[in-house]
Amino acid sequence: MQGSAPHAGKGVQGTPQETEEPTGENKRADRRRSPRHRRTRPDPETLVQQGLQFYIQVQIGIKTEVKFEISVQDQTGSRNQKEAAEEAHNQEGRRQYDIIALQEIGCSPTFTGYSVYEGFGQSKVATLVAKAVTAIRHDIDVTDIDHRKANFSYLLGKAEQAAGKQGLVILGDFNAWHKSWGYDRETPKGKALAREADRKRLSLITDHTQPTRVRNSINRDSCPDLAFVKGVREARWENDGETLGSDHCILRIQIETLPIKKCMACVVDHQLREVNSASIKSNNILEAEEVAIALAITHQGKESTAEIVTDSQEA
């Protein structure tokens, strides 16, 4: 928020001092000499001493129960990947998932009511996000994930960087054998994944007692499909046992995000007229107060009293 300090011509009680009114060239000269668009962060006590009297009443409205439901589907071995994915989506009375993660797709999926995000080139995965959910795409320059020597440190680090302070969910068919998720032996790829997940404090929510890949003539039941979370309040993982022609089961993940805090701050003059307002989204009460202070500063001391209130009282 941009603003300048209150006029020095105001007293502590907000009463104007008798000063000579500059006119003509004097006004233009004053504007040239005075810095404009200065960012200031004074404390309320300083502002009161300089003549802008106000108090801050910032209340935060918290949106609870922010949940997302993810359907994870691997279409390997399915005769018709698109039909299988649509059938999975239409199960249980056309249950609406917030996100659908498809693996080994072999086609470009299109579903009504969803935005499709695919990788570049011959991508093997696609992420479908319900149009009612706001999504921002982040691309990570990793192309060797299929290789047995995949650099998980770089991949997971880039994912953490993209997520920032938000919750992070990492999932997929890693095909990385490790005893931590039910295999009887460990491969170099599995050791690397387990080491990096532990170093970055990722929590594995996959229940390896419920195999995600059904046995065949070569391999026994196994759990190559893994899901890690970080910065998530609560996460639930479920294997419904349905394959729809694939050799991988459909998995469901429900996550609950951290609360979203939002408030409306408005500056009201001493005659109870609203003179400015601004929406504030913040996870920190101090940040909201700083925005409210800057909002009051923009009035340059024109009101003897400025009050900052919120609309959360009616929420």
PDB file of C-alpha atoms in Angstrom:
ATOM      1  CA  MET A   1       0.000   0.000   0.000  1.00  0.00           C
ATOM      2  CA  GLN A   2       1.404   3.367  -0.975  1.00  0.00           C
ATOM      3  CA  GLY A   3       1.076   6.539   1.057  1.00  0.00           C
ATOM      4  CA  SER A   4       2.888   9.403   2.709  1.00  0.00           C
ATOM      5  CA  ALA A   5       3.295  10.632   6.267  1.00  0.00           C
ATOM      6  CA  PRO A   6       0.580  12.866   7.761  1.00  0.00           C
ATOM      7  CA  HIS A   7       0.891  16.611   7.180  1.00  0.00           C
ATOM      8  CA  ALA A   8       3.052  18.320   9.779  1.00  0.00           C
ATOM      9  CA  GLY A   9       0.524  21.133   9.926  1.00  0.00           C
ATOM     10  CA  LYS A  10      -1.852  19.022  12.028  1.00  0.00           C
ATOM     11  CA  GLY A  11      -1.808  19.079  15.830  1.00  0.00           C
ATOM     12  CA  VAL A  12      -2.077  16.080  18.071  1.00  0.00           C
ATOM     13  CA  GLN A  13      -5.804  16.575  18.419  1.00  0.00           C
ATOM     14  CA  GLY A  14      -6.308  16.841  14.662  1.00  0.00           C
ATOM     15  CA  THR A  15      -6.828  20.647  14.743  1.00  0.00           C
ATOM     16  CA  PRO A  16      -5.297  22.424  11.703  1.00  0.00           C
ATOM     17  CA  GLN A  17      -2.493  24.917  12.437  1.00  0.00           C
ATOM     18  CA  GLU A  18      -2.560  28.351  10.824  1.00  0.00           C
ATOM     19  CA  THR A  19      -0.238  28.098   7.850  1.00  0.00           C
ATOM     20  CA  GLU A  20       0.211  30.095   4.699  1.00  0.00           C
ATOM     21  CA  GLU A  21      -1.590  28.497   1.788  1.00  0.00           C
ATOM     22  CA  PRO A  22       0.894  27.942  -1.079  1.00  0.00           C
ATOM     23  CA  THR A  23      -0.397  28.860  -4.498  1.00  0.00           C
ATOM     24  CA  GLY A  24       0.680  28.589  -8.118  1.00  0.00           C
ATOM     25  CA  GLU A  25       4.356  27.870  -8.671  1.00  0.00           C
ATOM     26  CA  ASN A  26       4.935  27.258  -4.957  1.00  0.00           C
ATOM     27  CA  LYS A  27       2.594  24.225  -5.032  1.00  0.00           C
ATOM     28  CA  ARG A  28       4.355  22.758  -8.078  1.00  0.00           C
ATOM     29  CA  ALA A  29       7.756  23.334  -6.473  1.00  0.00           C
ATOM     30  CA  ASP A  30       6.603  21.598  -3.290  1.00  0.00           C
ATOM     31  CA  ARG A  31       5.416  18.591  -5.275  1.00  0.00           C
ATOM     32  CA  ARG A  32       8.744  18.355  -7.107  1.00  0.00           C
ATOM     33  CA  ARG A  33      10.705  18.493  -3.868  1.00  0.00           C
ATOM     34  CA  SER A  34       8.545  16.058  -1.913  1.00  0.00           C
ATOM     35  CA  PRO A  35       9.093  12.304  -2.457  1.00  0.00           C
ATOM     36  CA  ARG A  36       6.067  10.532  -3.877  1.00  0.00           C
ATOM     37  CA  HIS A  37       4.906   6.950  -3.605  1.00  0.00           C
ATOM     38  CA  ARG A  38       6.979   6.400  -0.501  1.00  0.00           C
ATOM     39  CA  ARG A  39       6.415   3.103   1.295  1.00  0.00           C
ATOM     40  CA  THR A  40       6.203   3.660   5.034  1.00  0.00           C
ATOM     41  CA  ARG A  41       5.663   1.294   7.961  1.00  0.00           C
ATOM     42  CA  PRO A  42       5.350   3.502  11.046  1.00  0.00           C
ATOM     43  CA  ASP A  43       3.911   2.237  14.283  1.00  0.00           C
ATOM     44  CA  PRO A  44       0.535   3.504  15.576  1.00  0.00           C
ATOM     45  CA  GLU A  45       2.137   5.439  18.458  1.00  0.00           C
ATOM     46  CA  THR A  46       4.218   7.534  16.040  1.00  0.00           C
ATOM     47  CA  LEU A  47       1.161   8.291  13.931  1.00  0.00           C
ATOM     48  CA  VAL A  48      -0.806   9.499  16.953  1.00  0.00           C
ATOM     49  CA  GLN A  49       2.036  11.812  17.936  1.00  0.00           C
ATOM     50  CA  GLN A  50       2.059  13.240  14.420  1.00  0.00           C
ATOM     51  CA  GLY A  51      -1.630  14.013  14.479  1.00  0.00           C
ATOM     52  CA  LEU A  52      -3.390  11.084  12.818  1.00  0.00           C
ATOM     53  CA  GLN A  53      -5.491   9.550  15.569  1.00  0.00           C
ATOM     54  CA  PHE A  54      -7.016   6.176  14.859  1.00  0.00           C
ATOM     55  CA  TYR A  55      -7.286   2.746  16.332  1.00  0.00           C
ATOM     56  CA  ILE A  56      -7.188  -0.627  14.651  1.00  0.00           C
ATOM     57  CA  GLN A  57      -9.812  -3.298  15.000  1.00  0.00           C
ATOM     58  CA  VAL A  58      -8.881  -6.089  12.611  1.00  0.00           C
ATOM     59  CA  GLN A  59     -10.818  -9.294  13.014  1.00  0.00           C
ATOM     60  CA  ILE A  60     -10.024 -12.379  10.990  1.00  0.00           C
ATOM     61  CA  GLY A  61     -12.749 -14.630   9.626  1.00  0.00           C
ATOM     62  CA  ILE A  62     -11.524 -18.217   9.370  1.00  0.00           C
ATOM     63  CA  LYS A  63     -12.863 -20.575   6.730  1.00  0.00           C
ATOM     64  CA  THR A  64     -12.780 -24.071   8.178  1.00  0.00           C
ATOM     65  CA  GLU A  65     -13.205 -27.510   6.666  1.00  0.00           C
ATOM     66  CA  VAL A  66     -11.282 -26.798   3.474  1.00  0.00           C
ATOM     67  CA  LYS A  67     -11.084 -30.262   1.968  1.00  0.00           C
ATOM     68  CA  PHE A  68     -10.025 -31.692  -1.372  1.00  0.00           C
ATOM     69  CA  GLU A  69     -10.692 -35.189  -2.632  1.00  0.00           C
ATOM     70  CA  ILE A  70      -8.269 -36.762  -5.087  1.00  0.00           C
ATOM     71  CA  SER A  71      -8.853 -39.854  -7.210  1.00  0.00           C
ATOM     72  CA  VAL A  72      -5.645 -41.620  -8.303  1.00  0.00           C
ATOM     73  CA  GLN A  73      -5.970 -43.978 -11.272  1.00  0.00           C
ATOM     74  CA  ASP A  74      -3.305 -45.937 -13.151  1.00  0.00           C
ATOM     75  CA  GLN A  75      -4.604 -47.101 -16.523  1.00  0.00           C
ATOM     76  CA  THR A  76      -1.799 -49.602 -17.248  1.00  0.00           C
ATOM     77  CA  GLY A  77      -3.214 -52.664 -18.966  1.00  0.00           C
ATOM     78  CA  SER A  78      -6.665 -51.169 -19.444  1.00  0.00           C
ATOM     79  CA  ARG A  79      -8.085 -51.866 -22.898  1.00  0.00           C
ATOM     80  CA  ASN A  80      -9.642 -48.427 -23.196  1.00  0.00           C
ATOM     81  CA  GLN A  81      -8.040 -45.929 -20.853  1.00  0.00           C
ATOM     82  CA  LYS A  82     -10.518 -43.135 -21.471  1.00  0.00           C
ATOM     83  CA  GLU A  83     -13.584 -45.306 -20.926  1.00  0.00           C
ATOM     84  CA  ALA A  84     -12.051 -46.791 -17.778  1.00  0.00           C
ATOM     85  CA  ALA A  85     -11.327 -43.356 -16.354  1.00  0.00           C
ATOM     86  CA  GLU A  86     -14.831 -42.151 -17.147  1.00  0.00           C
ATOM     87  CA  GLU A  87     -16.334 -45.247 -15.534  1.00  0.00           C
ATOM     88  CA  ALA A  88     -14.279 -44.657 -12.402  1.00  0.00           C
ATOM     89  CA  HIS A  89     -15.433 -41.069 -12.268  1.00  0.00           C
ATOM     90  CA  ASN A  90     -19.072 -42.029 -12.727  1.00  0.00           C
ATOM     91  CA  GLN A  91     -19.107 -44.572  -9.907  1.00  0.00           C
ATOM     92  CA  GLU A  92     -20.981 -44.011  -6.662  1.00  0.00           C
ATOM     93  CA  GLY A  93     -23.713 -41.849  -8.104  1.00  0.00           C
ATOM     94  CA  ARG A  94     -21.397 -39.619 -10.177  1.00  0.00           C
ATOM     95  CA  ARG A  95     -19.283 -38.617  -7.236  1.00  0.00           C
ATOM     96  CA  GLN A  96     -17.492 -35.332  -7.897  1.00  0.00           C
ATOM     97  CA  TYR A  97     -13.770 -35.373  -7.203  1.00  0.00           C
ATOM     98  CA  ASP A  98     -11.837 -32.140  -6.883  1.00  0.00           C
ATOM     99  CA  ILE A  99      -8.770 -33.630  -8.564  1.00  0.00           C
ATOM    100  CA  ILE A 100      -8.253 -36.746 -10.692  1.00  0.00           C
ATOM    101  CA  ALA A 101      -4.663 -37.937 -11.195  1.00  0.00           C
ATOM    102  CA  LEU A 102      -4.231 -40.293 -14.173  1.00  0.00           C
ATOM    103  CA  GLN A 103      -1.112 -42.365 -14.897  1.00  0.00           C
ATOM    104  CA  GLU A 104      -0.045 -44.326 -17.993  1.00  0.00           C
ATOM    105  CA  ILE A 105      -2.884 -42.655 -19.860  1.00  0.00           C
ATOM    106  CA  GLY A 106      -1.905 -43.277 -23.497  1.00  0.00           C
ATOM    107  CA  CYS A 107      -4.318 -40.544 -24.607  1.00  0.00           C
ATOM    108  CA  SER A 108      -5.342 -36.944 -23.945  1.00  0.00           C
ATOM    109  CA  PRO A 109      -8.281 -37.202 -21.530  1.00  0.00           C
ATOM    110  CA  THR A 110     -11.227 -34.820 -21.634  1.00  0.00           C
ATOM    111  CA  PHE A 111     -13.922 -34.747 -18.952  1.00  0.00           C
ATOM    112  CA  THR A 112     -16.867 -32.416 -18.667  1.00  0.00           C
ATOM    113  CA  GLY A 113     -16.444 -29.995 -15.792  1.00  0.00           C
ATOM    114  CA  TYR A 114     -12.677 -30.482 -15.490  1.00  0.00           C
ATOM    115  CA  SER A 115      -9.597 -28.613 -16.654  1.00  0.00           C
ATOM    116  CA  VAL A 116      -6.864 -30.930 -17.949  1.00  0.00           C
ATOM    117  CA  TYR A 117      -3.167 -30.417 -17.171  1.00  0.00           C
ATOM    118  CA  GLU A 118      -0.679 -32.605 -19.061  1.00  0.00           C
ATOM    119  CA  GLY A 119       3.089 -32.669 -19.238  1.00  0.00           C
ATOM    120  CA  PHE A 120       5.082 -31.666 -22.283  1.00  0.00           C
ATOM    121  CA  GLY A 121       5.857 -34.063 -25.122  1.00  0.00           C
ATOM    122  CA  GLN A 122       4.740 -37.656 -24.701  1.00  0.00           C
ATOM    123  CA  SER A 123       3.466 -37.314 -21.184  1.00  0.00           C
ATOM    124  CA  LYS A 124       2.338 -40.398 -19.300  1.00  0.00           C
ATOM    125  CA  VAL A 125       0.358 -38.518 -16.673  1.00  0.00           C
ATOM    126  CA  ALA A 126      -2.485 -36.023 -16.573  1.00  0.00           C
ATOM    127  CA  THR A 127      -4.085 -34.065 -13.750  1.00  0.00           C
ATOM    128  CA  LEU A 128      -7.747 -33.132 -13.997  1.00  0.00           C
ATOM    129  CA  VAL A 129      -8.972 -30.333 -11.750  1.00  0.00           C
ATOM    130  CA  ALA A 130     -12.641 -29.522 -11.215  1.00  0.00           C
ATOM    131  CA  LYS A 131     -13.441 -26.130 -12.714  1.00  0.00           C
ATOM    132  CA  ALA A 132     -14.901 -25.038  -9.389  1.00  0.00           C
ATOM    133  CA  VAL A 133     -11.392 -25.311  -7.907  1.00  0.00           C
ATOM    134  CA  THR A 134      -8.825 -22.587  -8.606  1.00  0.00           C
ATOM    135  CA  ALA A 135      -5.550 -24.104  -9.816  1.00  0.00           C
ATOM    136  CA  ILE A 136      -2.157 -22.682 -10.802  1.00  0.00           C
ATOM    137  CA  ARG A 137       0.103 -24.824 -12.960  1.00  0.00           C
ATOM    138  CA  HIS A 138       3.737 -25.323 -11.912  1.00  0.00           C
ATOM    139  CA  ASP A 139       6.119 -27.039 -14.325  1.00  0.00           C
ATOM    140  CA  ILE A 140       9.211 -28.863 -13.074  1.00  0.00           C
ATOM    141  CA  ASP A 141      12.036 -29.557 -15.520  1.00  0.00           C
ATOM    142  CA  VAL A 142      12.410 -33.242 -14.693  1.00  0.00           C
ATOM    143  CA  THR A 143      12.325 -35.678 -17.610  1.00  0.00           C
ATOM    144  CA  ASP A 144      14.227 -38.727 -16.288  1.00  0.00           C
ATOM    145  CA  ILE A 145      11.803 -39.850 -13.593  1.00  0.00           C
ATOM    146  CA  ASP A 146      11.392 -43.252 -15.316  1.00  0.00           C
ATOM    147  CA  HIS A 147      15.113 -43.937 -14.999  1.00  0.00           C
ATOM    148  CA  ARG A 148      16.308 -46.104 -12.128  1.00  0.00           C
ATOM    149  CA  LYS A 149      18.747 -43.348 -11.126  1.00  0.00           C
ATOM    150  CA  ALA A 150      16.161 -40.575 -11.030  1.00  0.00           C
ATOM    151  CA  ASN A 151      17.271 -37.542  -9.017  1.00  0.00           C
ATOM    152  CA  PHE A 152      14.618 -37.478  -6.306  1.00  0.00           C
ATOM    153  CA  SER A 153      16.446 -34.773  -4.384  1.00  0.00           C
ATOM    154  CA  TYR A 154      16.040 -32.344  -7.267  1.00  0.00           C
ATOM    155  CA  LEU A 155      12.458 -33.414  -8.037  1.00  0.00           C
ATOM    156  CA  LEU A 156      11.177 -33.185  -4.465  1.00  0.00           C
ATOM    157  CA  GLY A 157      13.091 -29.959  -3.875  1.00  0.00           C
ATOM    158  CA  LYS A 158      11.457 -28.322  -6.896  1.00  0.00           C
ATOM    159  CA  ALA A 159       8.035 -29.528  -5.736  1.00  0.00           C
ATOM    160  CA  GLU A 160       8.640 -28.021  -2.282  1.00  0.00           C
ATOM    161  CA  GLN A 161       9.762 -24.761  -3.854  1.00  0.00           C
ATOM    162  CA  ALA A 162       6.625 -24.568  -6.010  1.00  0.00           C
ATOM    163  CA  ALA A 163       4.336 -25.268  -3.035  1.00  0.00           C
ATOM    164  CA  GLY A 164       5.939 -22.633  -0.821  1.00  0.00           C
ATOM    165  CA  LYS A 165       4.031 -22.435   2.455  1.00  0.00           C
ATOM    166  CA  GLN A 166       1.026 -24.285   1.029  1.00  0.00           C
ATOM    167  CA  GLY A 167       0.226 -27.949   1.561  1.00  0.00           C
ATOM    168  CA  LEU A 168       2.057 -30.393  -0.700  1.00  0.00           C
ATOM    169  CA  VAL A 169       0.872 -33.765  -2.043  1.00  0.00           C
ATOM    170  CA  ILE A 170       3.271 -35.918  -4.079  1.00  0.00           C
ATOM    171  CA  LEU A 171       1.857 -39.101  -5.568  1.00  0.00           C
ATOM    172  CA  GLY A 172       2.400 -41.535  -8.412  1.00  0.00           C
ATOM    173  CA  ASP A 173       3.584 -44.953  -9.533  1.00  0.00           C
ATOM    174  CA  PHE A 174       7.205 -44.640  -8.398  1.00  0.00           C
ATOM    175  CA  ASN A 175       8.095 -48.315  -8.952  1.00  0.00           C
ATOM    176  CA  ALA A 176      10.750 -47.854  -6.283  1.00  0.00           C
ATOM    177  CA  TRP A 177      11.112 -50.917  -4.084  1.00  0.00           C
ATOM    178  CA  HIS A 178      11.704 -50.366  -0.385  1.00  0.00           C
ATOM    179  CA  LYS A 179      10.821 -52.199   2.818  1.00  0.00           C
ATOM    180  CA  SER A 180       9.175 -49.061   4.213  1.00  0.00           C
ATOM    181  CA  TRP A 181       6.252 -49.641   1.862  1.00  0.00           C
ATOM    182  CA  GLY A 182       5.997 -53.398   1.906  1.00  0.00           C
ATOM    183  CA  TYR A 183       8.646 -54.810  -0.427  1.00  0.00           C
ATOM    184  CA  ASP A 184      10.851 -57.691   0.692  1.00  0.00           C
ATOM    185  CA  ARG A 185      13.969 -56.103  -0.815  1.00  0.00           C
ATOM    186  CA  GLU A 186      15.229 -52.654  -1.723  1.00  0.00           C
ATOM    187  CA  THR A 187      16.461 -51.198  -5.007  1.00  0.00           C
ATOM    188  CA  PRO A 188      18.782 -48.177  -5.391  1.00  0.00           C
ATOM    189  CA  LYS A 189      15.803 -46.162  -6.620  1.00  0.00           C
ATOM    190  CA  GLY A 190      13.751 -47.151  -3.577  1.00  0.00           C
ATOM    191  CA  LYS A 191      16.590 -46.300  -1.198  1.00  0.00           C
ATOM    192  CA  ALA A 192      17.038 -42.889  -2.831  1.00  0.00           C
ATOM    193  CA  LEU A 193      13.311 -42.111  -2.579  1.00  0.00           C
ATOM    194  CA  ALA A 194      13.083 -43.214   1.073  1.00  0.00           C
ATOM    195  CA  ARG A 195      16.190 -41.204   1.973  1.00  0.00           C
ATOM    196  CA  GLU A 196      14.989 -37.986   0.316  1.00  0.00           C
ATOM    197  CA  ALA A 197      11.434 -38.313   1.662  1.00  0.00           C
ATOM    198  CA  ASP A 198      12.836 -38.648   5.176  1.00  0.00           C
ATOM    199  CA  ARG A 199      15.273 -35.760   4.710  1.00  0.00           C
ATOM    200  CA  LYS A 200      12.506 -33.452   3.484  1.00  0.00           C
ATOM    201  CA  ARG A 201      10.117 -34.657   6.207  1.00  0.00           C
ATOM    202  CA  LEU A 202       7.491 -35.961   3.816  1.00  0.00           C
ATOM    203  CA  SER A 203       4.844 -38.166   5.434  1.00  0.00           C
ATOM    204  CA  LEU A 204       3.882 -41.374   3.634  1.00  0.00           C
ATOM    205  CA  ILE A 205       0.119 -41.907   3.876  1.00  0.00           C
ATOM    206  CA  THR A 206      -0.032 -45.063   1.736  1.00  0.00           C
ATOM    207  CA  ASP A 207      -1.075 -48.176   3.645  1.00  0.00           C
ATOM    208  CA  HIS A 208       1.225 -50.869   2.238  1.00  0.00           C
ATOM    209  CA  THR A 209      -0.932 -53.591   3.800  1.00  0.00           C
ATOM    210  CA  GLN A 210      -3.445 -52.792   1.057  1.00  0.00           C
ATOM    211  CA  PRO A 211      -1.533 -53.524  -2.187  1.00  0.00           C
ATOM    212  CA  THR A 212      -2.216 -51.094  -5.010  1.00  0.00           C
ATOM    213  CA  ARG A 213      -1.092 -53.459  -7.793  1.00  0.00           C
ATOM    214  CA  VAL A 214      -2.610 -56.900  -8.189  1.00  0.00           C
ATOM    215  CA  ARG A 215      -0.449 -59.950  -8.677  1.00  0.00           C
ATOM    216  CA  ASN A 216       0.229 -61.530 -12.047  1.00  0.00           C
ATOM    217  CA  SER A 217       2.201 -64.539 -13.299  1.00  0.00           C
ATOM    218  CA  ILE A 218       5.474 -62.717 -12.623  1.00  0.00           C
ATOM    219  CA  ASN A 219       4.975 -60.450  -9.604  1.00  0.00           C
ATOM    220  CA  ARG A 220       3.056 -60.755  -6.356  1.00  0.00           C
ATOM    221  CA  ASP A 221       0.777 -58.092  -4.895  1.00  0.00           C
ATOM    222  CA  SER A 222       2.780 -54.931  -4.341  1.00  0.00           C
ATOM    223  CA  CYS A 223       2.482 -51.258  -3.512  1.00  0.00           C
ATOM    224  CA  PRO A 224       4.318 -49.147  -6.145  1.00  0.00           C
ATOM    225  CA  ASP A 225       1.749 -46.329  -5.972  1.00  0.00           C
ATOM    226  CA  LEU A 226       2.812 -43.982  -3.191  1.00  0.00           C
ATOM    227  CA  ALA A 227       1.458 -40.739  -1.759  1.00  0.00           C
ATOM    228  CA  PHE A 228       3.447 -38.299   0.390  1.00  0.00           C
ATOM    229  CA  VAL A 229       2.134 -35.146   2.066  1.00  0.00           C
ATOM    230  CA  LYS A 230       3.661 -32.164   3.837  1.00  0.00           C
ATOM    231  CA  GLY A 231       2.068 -29.129   5.472  1.00  0.00           C
ATOM    232  CA  VAL A 232      -1.381 -30.755   5.428  1.00  0.00           C
ATOM    233  CA  ARG A 233      -3.553 -30.714   8.539  1.00  0.00           C
ATOM    234  CA  GLU A 234      -5.099 -34.119   7.896  1.00  0.00           C
ATOM    235  CA  ALA A 235      -4.878 -36.668   5.081  1.00  0.00           C
ATOM    236  CA  ARG A 236      -6.799 -39.894   4.530  1.00  0.00           C
ATOM    237  CA  TRP A 237      -5.817 -42.594   2.029  1.00  0.00           C
ATOM    238  CA  GLU A 238      -8.160 -45.301   0.757  1.00  0.00           C
ATOM    239  CA  ASN A 239      -7.825 -48.215  -1.650  1.00  0.00           C
ATOM    240  CA  ASP A 240     -11.229 -49.231  -2.945  1.00  0.00           C
ATOM    241  CA  GLY A 241      -9.866 -52.391  -4.645  1.00  0.00           C
ATOM    242  CA  GLU A 242     -11.428 -51.539  -8.016  1.00  0.00           C
ATOM    243  CA  THR A 243      -9.203 -51.884 -11.102  1.00  0.00           C
ATOM    244  CA  LEU A 244     -11.559 -51.387 -14.080  1.00  0.00           C
ATOM    245  CA  GLY A 245      -9.376 -53.553 -16.309  1.00  0.00           C
ATOM    246  CA  SER A 246      -6.038 -52.173 -15.118  1.00  0.00           C
ATOM    247  CA  ASP A 247      -3.532 -53.969 -12.901  1.00  0.00           C
ATOM    248  CA  HIS A 248      -3.547 -51.003 -10.488  1.00  0.00           C
ATOM    249  CA  CYS A 249      -6.322 -50.150  -8.051  1.00  0.00           C
ATOM    250  CA  ILE A 250      -8.135 -46.834  -7.873  1.00  0.00           C
ATOM    251  CA  LEU A 251      -7.029 -44.856  -4.835  1.00  0.00           C
ATOM    252  CA  ARG A 252      -8.754 -42.014  -3.007  1.00  0.00           C
ATOM    253  CA  ILE A 253      -7.050 -39.311  -0.974  1.00  0.00           C
ATOM    254  CA  GLN A 254      -8.835 -36.697   1.095  1.00  0.00           C
ATOM    255  CA  ILE A 255      -6.828 -33.806   2.484  1.00  0.00           C
ATOM    256  CA  GLU A 256      -7.769 -30.924   4.736  1.00  0.00           C
ATOM    257  CA  THR A 257      -5.845 -27.716   4.189  1.00  0.00           C
ATOM    258  CA  LEU A 258      -4.871 -25.091   6.723  1.00  0.00           C
ATOM    259  CA  PRO A 259      -7.473 -22.392   7.493  1.00  0.00           C
ATOM    260  CA  ILE A 260      -7.921 -19.500   5.080  1.00  0.00           C
ATOM    261  CA  LYS A 261      -8.024 -16.171   6.852  1.00  0.00           C
ATOM    262  CA  LYS A 262      -9.717 -13.181   5.294  1.00  0.00           C
ATOM    263  CA  CYS A 263     -11.035  -9.850   6.459  1.00  0.00           C
ATOM    264  CA  MET A 264     -12.221  -6.520   5.096  1.00  0.00           C
ATOM    265  CA  ALA A 265     -10.650  -3.345   6.463  1.00  0.00           C
ATOM    266  CA  CYS A 266     -12.271   0.033   5.870  1.00  0.00           C
ATOM    267  CA  VAL A 267     -11.312   3.494   7.064  1.00  0.00           C
ATOM    268  CA  VAL A 268     -14.169   5.599   8.430  1.00  0.00           C
ATOM    269  CA  ASP A 269     -13.873   9.303   9.178  1.00  0.00           C
ATOM    270  CA  HIS A 270     -15.233  11.035  12.272  1.00  0.00           C
ATOM    271  CA  GLN A 271     -18.599  11.597  10.532  1.00  0.00           C
ATOM    272  CA  LEU A 272     -18.938   7.843   9.982  1.00  0.00           C
ATOM    273  CA  ARG A 273     -18.385   8.109   6.240  1.00  0.00           C
ATOM    274  CA  GLU A 274     -16.460   5.304   4.628  1.00  0.00           C
ATOM    275  CA  VAL A 275     -13.522   6.869   2.821  1.00  0.00           C
ATOM    276  CA  ASN A 276     -11.531   3.818   1.769  1.00  0.00           C
ATOM    277  CA  SER A 277     -11.568   0.052   2.019  1.00  0.00           C
ATOM    278  CA  ALA A 278      -9.455  -2.919   1.056  1.00  0.00           C
ATOM    279  CA  SER A 279      -9.694  -6.687   1.177  1.00  0.00           C
ATOM    280  CA  ILE A 280      -7.008  -8.428   3.162  1.00  0.00           C
ATOM    281  CA  LYS A 281      -6.031 -12.080   2.880  1.00  0.00           C
ATOM    282  CA  SER A 282      -3.452 -13.036   5.422  1.00  0.00           C
ATOM    283  CA  ASN A 283      -2.319 -15.950   7.544  1.00  0.00           C
ATOM    284  CA  ASN A 284      -0.836 -13.553  10.076  1.00  0.00           C
ATOM    285  CA  ILE A 285      -2.713 -11.004  12.183  1.00  0.00           C
ATOM    286  CA  LEU A 286       0.325  -8.677  12.150  1.00  0.00           C
ATOM    287  CA  GLU A 287       0.301  -8.566   8.356  1.00  0.00           C
ATOM    288  CA  ALA A 288      -3.365  -7.586   8.377  1.00  0.00           C
ATOM    289  CA  GLU A 289      -2.686  -4.824  10.887  1.00  0.00           C
ATOM    290  CA  GLU A 290       0.151  -3.447   8.771  1.00  0.00           C
ATOM    291  CA  VAL A 291      -2.114  -3.245   5.736  1.00  0.00           C
ATOM    292  CA  ALA A 292      -4.748  -1.493   7.815  1.00  0.00           C
ATOM    293  CA  ILE A 293      -2.191   1.042   9.072  1.00  0.00           C
ATOM    294  CA  ALA A 294      -1.038   1.762   5.531  1.00  0.00           C
ATOM    295  CA  LEU A 295      -4.664   2.215   4.534  1.00  0.00           C
ATOM    296  CA  ALA A 296      -5.103   4.892   7.177  1.00  0.00           C
ATOM    297  CA  ILE A 297      -1.876   6.645   6.205  1.00  0.00           C
ATOM    298  CA  THR A 298      -3.164   7.214   2.671  1.00  0.00           C
ATOM    299  CA  HIS A 299      -5.584   9.816   4.047  1.00  0.00           C
ATOM    300  CA  GLN A 300      -2.601  12.041   4.905  1.00  0.00           C
ATOM    301  CA  GLY A 301      -4.132  13.219   8.147  1.00  0.00           C
ATOM    302  CA  LYS A 302      -7.230  14.779   6.556  1.00  0.00           C
ATOM    303  CA  GLU A 303      -9.500  13.237   9.188  1.00  0.00           C
ATOM    304  CA  SER A 304      -9.107  13.933  12.870  1.00  0.00           C
ATOM    305  CA  THR A 305     -10.022  10.313  13.623  1.00  0.00           C
ATOM    306  CA  ALA A 306      -9.832   7.237  11.445  1.00  0.00           C
ATOM    307  CA  GLU A 307     -11.292   3.929  12.524  1.00  0.00           C
ATOM    308  CA  ILE A 308     -10.536   0.620  10.897  1.00  0.00           C
ATOM    309  CA  VAL A 309     -13.291  -1.948  11.195  1.00  0.00           C
ATOM    310  CA  THR A 310     -14.054  -5.225   9.499  1.00  0.00           C
ATOM    311  CA  ASP A 311     -17.029  -6.878   7.925  1.00  0.00           C
ATOM    312  CA  SER A 312     -16.454 -10.071   9.907  1.00  0.00           C
ATOM    313  CA  GLN A 313     -18.892  -8.909  12.577  1.00  0.00           C
ATOM    314  CA  GLU A 314     -21.727  -9.726  10.217  1.00  0.00           C
ATOM    315  CA  ALA A 315     -20.139 -12.956   8.989  1.00  0.00           C
TER     316      ALA A 315
END
